[in-house]
Short mmCIF file of C-alpha atoms in Angstrom, two decimals:
data_model
loop_
_atom_site.label_atom_id
_atom_site.label_comp_id
_atom_site.label_asym_id
_atom_site.label_seq_id
_atom_site.Cartn_x
_atom_site.Cartn_y
_atom_site.Cartn_z
CA UNK X 1 -30.36 12.80 35.27
CA UNK X 2 -29.68 14.31 38.74
CA UNK X 3 -32.50 15.14 41.14
CA UNK X 4 -31.82 18.90 40.81
CA UNK X 5 -31.98 18.79 37.00
CA UNK X 6 -35.12 16.63 37.12
CA UNK X 7 -36.84 19.07 39.50
CA UNK X 8 -35.90 22.02 37.28
CA UNK X 9 -37.27 20.20 34.23
CA UNK X 10 -40.60 19.46 35.99
CA UNK X 11 -40.88 23.11 37.03
CA UNK X 12 -40.43 24.29 33.47
CA UNK X 13 -43.00 21.81 32.20
CA UNK X 14 -45.56 22.91 34.81
CA UNK X 15 -44.94 26.56 33.90
CA UNK X 16 -45.70 25.80 30.23
CA UNK X 17 -42.21 26.55 28.96
CA UNK X 18 -41.07 24.54 25.89
CA UNK X 19 -38.33 22.11 26.87
CA UNK X 20 -35.79 20.51 24.51
CA UNK X 21 -34.43 17.24 25.85
CA UNK X 22 -30.73 16.58 25.27
CA UNK X 23 -30.06 14.10 22.49
CA UNK X 24 -29.25 10.60 23.66
CA UNK X 25 -25.90 9.13 22.56
CA UNK X 26 -25.80 5.65 21.09
CA UNK X 27 -22.41 4.05 20.40
CA UNK X 28 -21.93 1.26 17.87
CA UNK X 29 -18.50 -0.28 18.45
CA UNK X 30 -18.46 -3.31 16.15
CA UNK X 31 -19.77 -4.22 12.71
CA UNK X 32 -21.55 -7.51 12.15
CA UNK X 33 -20.39 -7.69 8.53
CA UNK X 34 -17.72 -5.76 6.58
CA UNK X 35 -16.92 -5.53 2.87
CA UNK X 36 -13.72 -3.81 1.69
CA UNK X 37 -13.14 -3.01 -2.01
CA UNK X 38 -9.73 -1.53 -2.85
CA UNK X 39 -8.86 0.76 -5.76
CA UNK X 40 -5.31 1.52 -6.83
CA UNK X 41 -3.72 4.95 -6.49
CA UNK X 42 -4.94 6.80 -9.63
CA UNK X 43 -1.54 8.23 -10.58
CA UNK X 44 0.77 5.47 -9.36
CA UNK X 45 0.98 3.38 -12.54
CA UNK X 46 3.03 0.23 -11.94
CA UNK X 47 5.43 1.69 -9.37
CA UNK X 48 5.73 0.71 -5.72
CA UNK X 49 3.08 1.59 -3.16
CA UNK X 50 3.68 4.24 -0.52
CA UNK X 51 3.71 2.10 2.61
CA UNK X 52 3.52 5.09 4.98
CA UNK X 53 0.23 6.39 3.58
CA UNK X 54 -0.91 4.49 0.47
CA UNK X 55 -2.30 6.73 -2.28
CA UNK X 56 -5.31 4.62 -3.27
CA UNK X 57 -8.73 4.39 -1.68
CA UNK X 58 -11.33 1.87 -0.56
CA UNK X 59 -15.09 1.50 -0.65
CA UNK X 60 -16.09 0.14 2.75
CA UNK X 61 -19.54 -1.17 3.62
CA UNK X 62 -20.43 -2.13 7.20
CA UNK X 63 -23.60 -3.69 8.58
CA UNK X 64 -24.40 -2.87 12.22
CA UNK X 65 -27.30 -3.54 14.55
CA UNK X 66 -28.21 -0.53 16.73
CA UNK X 67 -30.77 0.03 19.48
CA UNK X 68 -32.19 3.51 18.78
CA UNK X 69 -34.27 5.32 21.45
CA UNK X 70 -37.29 7.50 20.72
CA UNK X 71 -36.60 11.11 19.83
CA UNK X 72 -33.37 12.67 18.67
CA UNK X 73 -30.16 10.71 19.20
CA UNK X 74 -26.50 10.95 18.27
CA UNK X 75 -25.31 7.65 16.84
CA UNK X 76 -21.54 7.12 17.00
CA UNK X 77 -20.01 4.60 14.59
CA UNK X 78 -16.67 3.71 16.16
CA UNK X 79 -13.94 1.89 14.25
CA UNK X 80 -14.42 3.46 10.83
CA UNK X 81 -11.39 3.91 8.56
CA UNK X 82 -8.95 6.60 9.61
CA UNK X 83 -9.00 8.16 6.13
CA UNK X 84 -12.81 8.28 5.91
CA UNK X 85 -14.20 10.95 3.57
CA UNK X 86 -17.27 12.22 5.46
CA UNK X 87 -18.95 13.66 2.38
CA UNK X 88 -19.15 10.17 0.84
CA UNK X 89 -20.75 8.44 3.84
CA UNK X 90 -24.20 6.92 3.24
CA UNK X 91 -26.24 5.56 6.16
CA UNK X 92 -29.31 3.49 5.37
CA UNK X 93 -31.74 1.67 7.67
CA UNK X 94 -32.42 4.48 10.17
CA UNK X 95 -36.14 5.11 10.85
CA UNK X 96 -36.19 8.68 9.51
CA UNK X 97 -32.79 8.97 7.86
CA UNK X 98 -29.86 11.19 8.85
CA UNK X 99 -30.08 14.86 9.80
CA UNK X 100 -26.37 15.57 10.38
CA UNK X 101 -22.96 13.87 9.94
CA UNK X 102 -19.71 14.54 11.83
CA UNK X 103 -16.22 13.06 11.48
CA UNK X 104 -14.67 12.78 14.94
CA UNK X 105 -10.95 12.76 14.16
CA UNK X 106 -9.35 13.38 17.57
CA UNK X 107 -8.15 10.12 19.09
CA UNK X 108 -7.14 9.29 22.64
CA UNK X 109 -3.34 9.35 22.98
CA UNK X 110 -0.79 10.85 25.40
CA UNK X 111 -0.33 13.80 23.04
CA UNK X 112 -4.10 14.09 22.50
CA UNK X 113 -4.79 14.22 26.26
CA UNK X 114 -2.14 16.89 26.82
CA UNK X 115 -3.57 18.95 23.97
CA UNK X 116 -7.15 18.54 25.26
CA UNK X 117 -6.12 19.60 28.79
CA UNK X 118 -4.13 22.65 27.70
CA UNK X 119 -4.70 25.46 30.24
CA UNK X 120 -6.56 22.99 32.47
CA UNK X 121 -5.72 21.41 35.79
CA UNK X 122 -4.13 17.93 36.11
CA UNK X 123 -2.46 15.95 38.88
CA UNK X 124 1.28 15.14 38.89
CA UNK X 125 2.19 11.92 40.70
CA UNK X 126 5.88 11.39 41.45
CA UNK X 127 7.78 8.59 43.19
CA UNK X 128 11.04 9.09 45.07
CA UNK X 129 13.46 6.33 44.02
CA UNK X 130 15.29 6.27 47.35
CA UNK X 131 12.36 6.35 49.77
CA UNK X 132 9.57 5.02 47.56
CA UNK X 133 7.38 7.86 48.76
CA UNK X 134 4.61 8.90 46.34
CA UNK X 135 3.62 12.54 46.19
CA UNK X 136 0.86 14.27 44.28
CA UNK X 137 0.45 17.91 43.40
CA UNK X 138 -1.84 19.99 41.26
CA UNK X 139 -0.53 21.50 38.04
CA UNK X 140 -1.80 23.41 35.04
CA UNK X 141 -0.57 22.53 31.54
CA UNK X 142 0.65 25.77 30.04
CA UNK X 143 2.27 24.53 26.80
CA UNK X 144 2.44 21.31 24.79
CA UNK X 145 2.53 18.76 23.42
CA UNK X 146 4.73 19.92 20.51
CA UNK X 147 8.25 20.69 21.58
CA UNK X 148 7.79 19.59 25.20
CA UNK X 149 5.18 20.00 27.94
CA UNK X 150 5.38 22.94 30.35
CA UNK X 151 3.40 22.71 33.59
CA UNK X 152 2.79 25.31 36.31
CA UNK X 153 2.76 24.19 39.93
CA UNK X 154 2.75 26.06 43.22
CA UNK X 155 6.56 26.15 43.01
CA UNK X 156 6.59 27.74 39.53
CA UNK X 157 7.03 26.53 35.95
CA UNK X 158 8.86 23.39 34.86
CA UNK X 159 9.21 21.07 31.87
CA UNK X 160 7.46 17.74 32.34
CA UNK X 161 9.88 14.82 32.66
CA UNK X 162 12.83 16.91 33.80
CA UNK X 163 12.68 16.23 37.56
CA UNK X 164 14.62 12.97 37.26
CA UNK X 165 11.87 11.15 39.18
CA UNK X 166 9.39 8.61 37.83
CA UNK X 167 6.24 10.63 37.26
CA UNK X 168 2.80 10.37 35.80
CA UNK X 169 0.18 12.89 34.80
CA UNK X 170 -3.36 12.08 35.94
CA UNK X 171 -6.50 13.47 34.29
CA UNK X 172 -9.93 13.87 35.81
CA UNK X 173 -11.58 12.24 32.80
CA UNK X 174 -11.52 11.70 29.08
CA UNK X 175 -12.71 14.77 27.14
CA UNK X 176 -15.88 14.21 25.15
CA UNK X 177 -14.18 15.13 21.87
CA UNK X 178 -11.53 12.39 22.20
CA UNK X 179 -12.45 8.97 20.85
CA UNK X 180 -10.65 5.65 21.33
CA UNK X 181 -10.99 4.87 17.61
CA UNK X 182 -11.84 6.83 14.45
CA UNK X 183 -15.55 7.67 14.70
CA UNK X 184 -18.34 8.92 12.46
CA UNK X 185 -21.34 10.36 14.28
CA UNK X 186 -24.78 11.10 12.84
CA UNK X 187 -27.87 12.76 14.29
CA UNK X 188 -31.05 10.74 13.75
CA UNK X 189 -34.69 10.94 14.87
CA UNK X 190 -37.03 8.06 15.64
CA UNK X 191 -40.72 8.13 16.59
CA UNK X 192 -40.31 5.12 18.87
CA UNK X 193 -37.57 2.90 20.29
CA UNK X 194 -36.39 0.49 17.63
CA UNK X 195 -33.61 -1.98 16.95
CA UNK X 196 -32.40 -1.22 13.42
CA UNK X 197 -30.03 -3.01 11.05
CA UNK X 198 -28.03 -0.14 9.59
CA UNK X 199 -25.65 -0.17 6.63
CA UNK X 200 -22.81 2.36 6.57
CA UNK X 201 -21.01 2.82 3.24
CA UNK X 202 -18.18 5.28 2.60
CA UNK X 203 -14.95 5.94 0.71
CA UNK X 204 -11.70 6.13 2.63
CA UNK X 205 -8.15 7.13 1.74
CA UNK X 206 -5.00 5.38 2.86
CA UNK X 207 -5.41 2.07 0.98
CA UNK X 208 -3.79 0.61 -2.12
CA UNK X 209 -3.11 -2.65 -3.90
CA UNK X 210 -0.77 -4.05 -6.49
CA UNK X 211 0.06 -7.28 -8.28
CA UNK X 212 3.50 -8.75 -7.52
CA UNK X 213 4.65 -11.30 -10.09
CA UNK X 214 7.20 -14.09 -9.71
CA UNK X 215 8.52 -15.53 -13.00
CA UNK X 216 10.51 -18.78 -12.86
CA UNK X 217 12.26 -19.70 -16.07
CA UNK X 218 12.32 -23.34 -17.16
CA UNK X 219 15.75 -24.93 -16.40
CA UNK X 220 15.62 -26.68 -19.81
CA UNK X 221 15.88 -23.24 -21.47
CA UNK X 222 13.02 -24.08 -23.79
CA UNK X 223 11.39 -20.65 -23.57
CA UNK X 224 8.78 -21.75 -21.02
CA UNK X 225 8.36 -20.30 -17.57
CA UNK X 226 5.94 -20.26 -14.67
CA UNK X 227 4.23 -16.95 -13.94
CA UNK X 228 2.72 -16.48 -10.49
CA UNK X 229 1.21 -13.30 -9.02
CA UNK X 230 0.50 -12.21 -5.48
CA UNK X 231 -2.35 -9.80 -4.81
CA UNK X 232 -0.73 -7.34 -2.37
CA UNK X 233 -2.99 -4.99 -0.41
CA UNK X 234 -1.97 -2.20 1.96
CA UNK X 235 -3.85 -0.46 4.76
CA UNK X 236 -2.05 2.65 5.98
CA UNK X 237 -4.65 3.57 8.60
CA UNK X 238 -4.83 2.77 12.30
CA UNK X 239 -8.03 0.71 12.04
CA UNK X 240 -8.24 -3.02 11.26
CA UNK X 241 -11.16 -4.70 9.51
CA UNK X 242 -11.52 -8.26 10.76
CA UNK X 243 -13.16 -11.08 8.83
CA UNK X 244 -13.90 -8.79 5.90
CA UNK X 245 -15.12 -9.71 2.44
CA UNK X 246 -12.23 -8.41 0.32
CA UNK X 247 -12.11 -7.51 -3.35
CA UNK X 248 -9.92 -5.26 -5.50
CA UNK X 249 -10.66 -3.43 -8.76
CA UNK X 250 -8.16 -3.41 -11.65
CA UNK X 251 -8.24 -0.49 -14.05
CA UNK X 252 -8.67 3.23 -13.61
CA UNK X 253 -12.22 4.36 -12.85
CA UNK X 254 -12.67 8.10 -13.20
CA UNK X 255 -12.35 9.76 -9.81
CA UNK X 256 -12.71 13.50 -9.49
CA UNK X 257 -10.20 15.19 -7.26
CA UNK X 258 -11.77 16.42 -4.04
CA UNK X 259 -10.23 18.84 -1.56
CA UNK X 260 -6.78 17.69 -0.49
CA UNK X 261 -7.04 15.44 2.55
CA UNK X 262 -4.06 15.57 4.92
CA UNK X 263 -2.33 12.43 6.07
CA UNK X 264 -3.70 11.60 9.56
CA UNK X 265 -1.16 12.71 12.13
CA UNK X 266 -0.20 10.26 14.84
CA UNK X 267 1.13 12.76 17.33
CA UNK X 268 3.77 11.49 19.74
CA UNK X 269 4.29 13.09 23.11
CA UNK X 270 7.87 14.41 23.12
CA UNK X 271 9.43 15.49 26.39
CA UNK X 272 12.53 17.50 25.55
CA UNK X 273 14.81 18.26 28.44
CA UNK X 274 17.97 17.12 30.24
CA UNK X 275 16.80 15.20 33.34
CA UNK X 276 18.66 15.78 36.56
CA UNK X 277 19.86 12.19 36.57
CA UNK X 278 22.92 10.02 35.91
CA UNK X 279 23.28 6.88 33.83
CA UNK X 280 24.18 4.71 36.85
CA UNK X 281 20.76 5.37 38.39
CA UNK X 282 19.11 2.85 36.11
CA UNK X 283 20.23 -0.80 36.11
CA UNK X 284 21.31 -2.29 32.81
CA UNK X 285 18.36 -4.05 31.18
CA UNK X 286 18.69 -7.22 29.13
CA UNK X 287 15.85 -7.98 26.74
CA UNK X 288 15.09 -11.54 25.69
CA UNK X 289 13.18 -12.23 22.51
CA UNK X 290 9.80 -13.74 23.30
CA UNK X 291 9.04 -17.19 21.86
CA UNK X 292 6.67 -17.49 18.92
CA UNK X 293 3.12 -18.53 19.81
CA UNK X 294 2.32 -22.21 19.53
CA UNK X 295 -0.48 -21.92 16.94
CA UNK X 296 0.08 -21.47 13.23
CA UNK X 297 -1.47 -18.18 12.10
CA UNK X 298 -2.79 -17.13 8.75
CA UNK X 299 -0.92 -13.85 8.81
CA UNK X 300 1.93 -12.02 10.52
CA UNK X 301 1.78 -8.28 11.27
CA UNK X 302 4.48 -5.95 12.57
CA UNK X 303 3.82 -2.61 14.22
CA UNK X 304 6.43 -0.68 12.20
CA UNK X 305 4.67 0.19 8.94
CA UNK X 306 8.00 0.57 7.12
CA UNK X 307 8.95 -3.06 7.73
CA UNK X 308 5.74 -4.96 7.10
CA UNK X 309 5.33 -7.98 4.89
CA UNK X 310 2.12 -9.92 5.37
CA UNK X 311 1.26 -12.97 3.31
CA UNK X 312 -1.56 -15.48 3.09
CA UNK X 313 0.86 -18.40 2.97
CA UNK X 314 0.42 -20.92 5.77
CA UNK X 315 3.11 -21.92 8.27
CA UNK X 316 5.46 -19.03 7.46
CA UNK X 317 7.17 -17.07 10.22
CA UNK X 318 9.46 -14.10 9.90
CA UNK X 319 11.36 -12.00 12.42
CA UNK X 320 11.34 -8.23 11.98
CA UNK X 321 15.13 -7.93 11.77
CA UNK X 322 15.59 -10.89 9.44
CA UNK X 323 16.53 -9.92 5.85
CA UNK X 324 13.55 -10.35 3.56
CA UNK X 325 14.11 -12.64 0.57
CA UNK X 326 12.33 -12.00 -2.71
CA UNK X 327 9.07 -14.02 -2.45
CA UNK X 328 8.68 -17.12 -4.58
CA UNK X 329 5.50 -18.85 -5.68
CA UNK X 330 4.01 -21.37 -3.23
CA UNK X 331 3.09 -24.85 -4.38
CA UNK X 332 0.19 -25.14 -4.15
CA UNK X 333 -1.42 -21.81 -3.18
CA UNK X 334 -3.68 -22.05 -0.14
CA UNK X 335 -6.17 -19.54 -1.57
CA UNK X 336 -6.58 -17.91 -4.98
CA UNK X 337 -8.37 -14.64 -5.78
CA UNK X 338 -11.17 -15.10 -8.35
CA UNK X 339 -11.52 -12.79 -11.34
CA UNK X 340 -14.93 -11.29 -12.21
CA UNK X 341 -16.20 -8.66 -14.63
CA UNK X 342 -17.11 -5.18 -13.39
CA UNK X 343 -18.29 -3.41 -16.53
CA UNK X 344 -15.11 -2.62 -18.46
CA UNK X 345 -13.04 -3.11 -15.30
CA UNK X 346 -11.84 -6.30 -13.67
CA UNK X 347 -12.69 -7.30 -10.12
CA UNK X 348 -10.68 -9.83 -8.12
CA UNK X 349 -12.57 -11.37 -5.21
CA UNK X 350 -10.85 -13.18 -2.34
CA UNK X 351 -12.97 -16.30 -1.74
CA UNK X 352 -12.43 -16.41 2.03
CA UNK X 353 -12.89 -13.72 4.65
CA UNK X 354 -9.62 -12.09 5.66
CA UNK X 355 -8.43 -9.41 8.06
CA UNK X 356 -7.32 -6.12 6.51
CA UNK X 357 -4.96 -5.25 9.34
CA UNK X 358 -4.04 -1.72 10.40
CA UNK X 359 -0.74 -0.32 9.05
CA UNK X 360 0.00 -3.63 7.37
CA UNK X 361 0.23 -5.42 4.07
CA UNK X 362 -1.31 -8.75 3.10
CA UNK X 363 -0.68 -11.03 0.14
CA UNK X 364 -3.11 -13.51 -1.41
CA UNK X 365 -2.45 -15.73 -4.43
CA UNK X 366 -3.90 -14.13 -7.55
CA UNK X 367 -2.61 -15.69 -10.80
CA UNK X 368 -0.88 -19.01 -11.47
CA UNK X 369 0.22 -19.89 -15.02
CA UNK X 370 2.87 -22.64 -14.77
CA UNK X 371 3.57 -23.03 -18.51
CA UNK X 372 3.77 -19.64 -20.23
CA UNK X 373 5.77 -19.36 -23.46
CA UNK X 374 8.31 -16.55 -23.81
CA UNK X 375 11.17 -15.89 -26.22
CA UNK X 376 14.53 -14.62 -25.04
CA UNK X 377 15.36 -11.65 -27.26
CA UNK X 378 18.43 -9.41 -27.25
CA UNK X 379 17.21 -5.94 -28.17
CA UNK X 380 18.98 -2.57 -28.36
CA UNK X 381 18.11 0.87 -29.69
CA UNK X 382 20.12 2.14 -32.64
CA UNK X 383 20.35 5.54 -30.94
CA UNK X 384 22.34 3.91 -28.10
CA UNK X 385 24.98 2.28 -30.33
CA UNK X 386 28.67 3.16 -30.44
CA UNK X 387 31.80 2.19 -32.33
CA UNK X 388 32.92 -0.14 -29.53
CA UNK X 389 31.45 -3.48 -28.56
CA UNK X 390 29.14 -3.28 -25.56
CA UNK X 391 26.79 -5.73 -23.74
CA UNK X 392 23.38 -6.07 -25.32
CA UNK X 393 20.15 -5.66 -23.30
CA UNK X 394 17.90 -8.71 -23.31
CA UNK X 395 14.26 -9.35 -22.44
CA UNK X 396 11.56 -11.99 -22.38
CA UNK X 397 8.85 -11.49 -24.99
CA UNK X 398 5.55 -13.32 -25.26
CA UNK X 399 1.89 -12.83 -25.99
CA UNK X 400 -0.92 -12.78 -23.46
CA UNK X 401 -2.93 -15.52 -25.15
CA UNK X 402 -4.19 -18.97 -24.19
CA UNK X 403 -2.08 -20.49 -26.95
CA UNK X 404 1.00 -19.09 -25.19
CA UNK X 405 -0.08 -20.28 -21.74
CA UNK X 406 -1.60 -17.01 -20.49
CA UNK X 407 -4.81 -15.50 -21.91
CA UNK X 408 -6.10 -13.45 -18.98
CA UNK X 409 -5.96 -9.77 -17.93
CA UNK X 410 -2.66 -8.99 -16.21
CA UNK X 411 -2.90 -6.11 -13.67
CA UNK X 412 0.03 -3.72 -13.31
CA UNK X 413 2.73 -4.63 -10.84
CA UNK X 414 6.37 -5.53 -10.27
CA UNK X 415 7.95 -8.70 -11.67
CA UNK X 416 10.82 -10.65 -10.09
CA UNK X 417 12.44 -13.04 -12.60
CA UNK X 418 14.26 -16.16 -11.42
CA UNK X 419 16.44 -18.65 -13.27
CA UNK X 420 17.49 -21.99 -11.81
CA UNK X 421 21.22 -22.51 -11.25
CA UNK X 422 22.47 -25.79 -9.78
CA UNK X 423 18.95 -26.57 -8.62
CA UNK X 424 18.52 -23.23 -6.81
CA UNK X 425 16.41 -20.26 -8.03
CA UNK X 426 18.55 -17.17 -8.55
CA UNK X 427 17.19 -13.66 -9.12
CA UNK X 428 18.25 -12.46 -12.60
CA UNK X 429 16.18 -9.30 -12.92
CA UNK X 430 13.28 -7.15 -11.79
CA UNK X 431 10.96 -4.99 -13.86
CA UNK X 432 7.50 -3.37 -13.88
CA UNK X 433 4.51 -4.62 -15.82
CA UNK X 434 1.77 -2.28 -17.03
CA UNK X 435 -1.90 -3.29 -17.26
CA UNK X 436 -2.19 -5.77 -20.13
CA UNK X 437 -5.33 -7.02 -21.85
CA UNK X 438 -5.75 -10.43 -23.46
CA UNK X 439 -3.74 -10.89 -26.70
CA UNK X 440 -1.43 -7.97 -25.98
CA UNK X 441 2.33 -8.41 -26.25
CA UNK X 442 4.20 -8.96 -22.98
CA UNK X 443 7.78 -7.75 -22.58
CA UNK X 444 9.86 -8.30 -19.46
CA UNK X 445 13.25 -6.49 -19.61
CA UNK X 446 15.85 -8.38 -17.59
CA UNK X 447 19.22 -6.67 -17.97
CA UNK X 448 22.38 -6.68 -20.10
CA UNK X 449 24.27 -9.77 -21.22
CA UNK X 450 28.08 -9.76 -21.41
CA UNK X 451 27.85 -12.91 -23.58
CA UNK X 452 26.05 -11.10 -26.43
CA UNK X 453 27.65 -7.85 -27.53
CA UNK X 454 27.20 -5.42 -30.39
CA UNK X 455 28.54 -2.28 -32.01
CA UNK X 456 27.27 0.19 -34.59
CA UNK X 457 29.38 1.79 -37.32
CA UNK X 458 28.45 4.47 -39.87
CA UNK X 459 29.61 3.19 -43.27
CA UNK X 460 28.66 6.00 -45.64
CA UNK X 461 26.56 9.18 -45.75
CA UNK X 462 25.13 11.08 -48.68
CA UNK X 463 22.69 13.94 -48.93
CA UNK X 464 19.68 11.59 -48.87
CA UNK X 465 20.77 8.56 -46.80
CA UNK X 466 23.06 7.12 -44.18
CA UNK X 467 24.40 3.54 -44.40
CA UNK X 468 25.04 1.73 -41.08
CA UNK X 469 26.44 -1.64 -40.09
CA UNK X 470 25.47 -3.38 -36.84
CA UNK X 471 27.83 -6.21 -35.76
CA UNK X 472 27.12 -8.84 -33.12
CA UNK X 473 29.08 -11.49 -31.20
CA UNK X 474 27.61 -14.43 -29.27
CA UNK X 475 29.66 -16.25 -26.63
CA UNK X 476 26.80 -18.57 -25.69
CA UNK X 477 26.70 -22.22 -26.72
CA UNK X 478 23.27 -21.78 -28.35
CA UNK X 479 22.03 -19.52 -31.17
CA UNK X 480 20.27 -16.34 -29.99
CA UNK X 481 17.70 -13.99 -31.50
CA UNK X 482 18.64 -10.32 -31.55
CA UNK X 483 17.22 -7.09 -32.93
CA UNK X 484 17.97 -3.41 -33.11
CA UNK X 485 15.30 -0.71 -32.94
CA UNK X 486 15.78 2.05 -35.52
CA UNK X 487 13.72 5.19 -34.73
CA UNK X 488 14.11 6.61 -38.28
CA UNK X 489 12.61 5.97 -41.69
CA UNK X 490 14.35 3.10 -43.52
CA UNK X 491 15.35 3.14 -47.16
CA UNK X 492 14.73 -0.61 -47.42
CA UNK X 493 13.17 -2.90 -44.86
CA UNK X 494 15.01 -6.21 -44.42
CA UNK X 495 12.89 -9.40 -44.23
CA UNK X 496 11.18 -9.83 -40.84
CA UNK X 497 11.20 -6.11 -40.01
CA UNK X 498 8.35 -5.15 -37.64
CA UNK X 499 7.02 -1.89 -36.31
CA UNK X 500 7.48 -1.76 -32.53
CA UNK X 501 7.27 0.85 -29.85
CA UNK X 502 10.20 3.18 -30.50
CA UNK X 503 10.76 2.42 -34.19
CA UNK X 504 11.47 -0.37 -36.69
CA UNK X 505 12.74 -3.68 -35.25
CA UNK X 506 15.38 -5.30 -37.48
CA UNK X 507 15.91 -8.97 -36.53
CA UNK X 508 19.08 -11.04 -36.77
CA UNK X 509 20.06 -14.58 -35.66
CA UNK X 510 23.52 -15.02 -34.13
CA UNK X 511 24.96 -18.52 -34.31
CA UNK X 512 26.32 -20.30 -31.24
CA UNK X 513 29.79 -18.94 -30.42
CA UNK X 514 29.52 -16.96 -33.64
CA UNK X 515 29.13 -13.52 -35.14
CA UNK X 516 26.61 -11.76 -37.35
CA UNK X 517 26.22 -8.44 -39.14
CA UNK X 518 23.19 -6.41 -40.14
CA UNK X 519 23.46 -3.55 -42.67
CA UNK X 520 20.68 -0.99 -43.02
CA UNK X 521 20.13 2.49 -44.40
CA UNK X 522 18.05 5.38 -43.09
CA UNK X 523 16.44 8.06 -45.22
CA UNK X 524 17.47 11.71 -44.75
CA UNK X 525 15.10 14.57 -45.53
CA UNK X 526 17.37 17.52 -46.27
CA UNK X 527 15.36 18.99 -49.13
CA UNK X 528 16.33 19.08 -52.80
#
């Protein structure tokens, strides 16, 4: 407090006037302990995550130690999630609770400074390339930052960056409403100075997670395969959470829709003009790729959020421009997420602390079942048949039971299916897997097989029925199991007929390098 302000305050006190002291500001920059619990995007299903701004959310709990002065103070929690929902924030541990909460969303950036200094005075510093002379002049920002910055100097108006000279814009200080990191501020009151351990808990948007499965079929073609799953998490915000306790929740807890929250804008300062310059002014620059650091890291993060793949596998390095191969299961996994019960939901807890990096994805091993039993089935819908032979779709079918090598909840996610050819794993198909409980049927569509073909022919039709004949050919050296799905009522049900999603499944076995036929009749309801 300056001497003038102190003297004025003493004069008011002596005169008996009530005086309100300005609230002290206390800044908490780091959390001593962080817990991050991720929930999937409610409407995403098993599709891919939006890597620009993930549609899920997170429950974040931070423990901080804060020195609080006596009286009223503004406590600033720096480093909270960018997508923080202020109405969900709970602060516990303050002497007399919280009187007011504020979400400080404006961050320090070139565009943010220009916007904050609009219609205010700044200093332009320019350097002459030929003489090296540095000049400074006062200017007022009249427009910006969207669409270009217009400044007014003693010589008139001009667009910033159009002089052709190296130039900088200097500011007298950082405005109070600009923060270096996303910040939540609260107003608190304490009767005495105290050092408090405070817990801050809140929900934040911009997070998501998914399971990514890798299925490797047994080269002996005995119907067995290894099923491995990565737990993939995404943080679309600009704030990292280091050494966090991480867990994810599988299932769909009821979440009421709040007011629509916009995606945080990361404004970029754009200077649009045609500089009074020529290309020969600047020497040709040659950029050399920097060497990788000596140490082996746990994770790799790239700044471009559209090209990020982060894994928990050790000793793996990737270059941003290198084509990304479909991930395969490690042997053995360095760390495995542990499943727990959360009421009727499932919670997967990462046993070690990890960093949930800003604008990045991370993968941790989640499920490893090396000996799951699946049947290869060729299945087609009767409504897709034709009079000509065509390739038959095929899939892998199993049951999520311990007897079949699984027997655990399977969260929704994408599945990459590999088959070994000449000792090398080759990708044969990709599909999506919905949330599956224990003992549910598992189906993994792979594609169409040119080796197994079929056609459908109408044999006869009367007023009450239609007679059809399905014919199959098998060019493989082994017998195959096939079926057609009839979405209509059958006159007679052949042996082995089962009710499946989409209709009645009529099975047939096709001999090696052989043919087979399957007649059936459907009932017509045309009245009497």
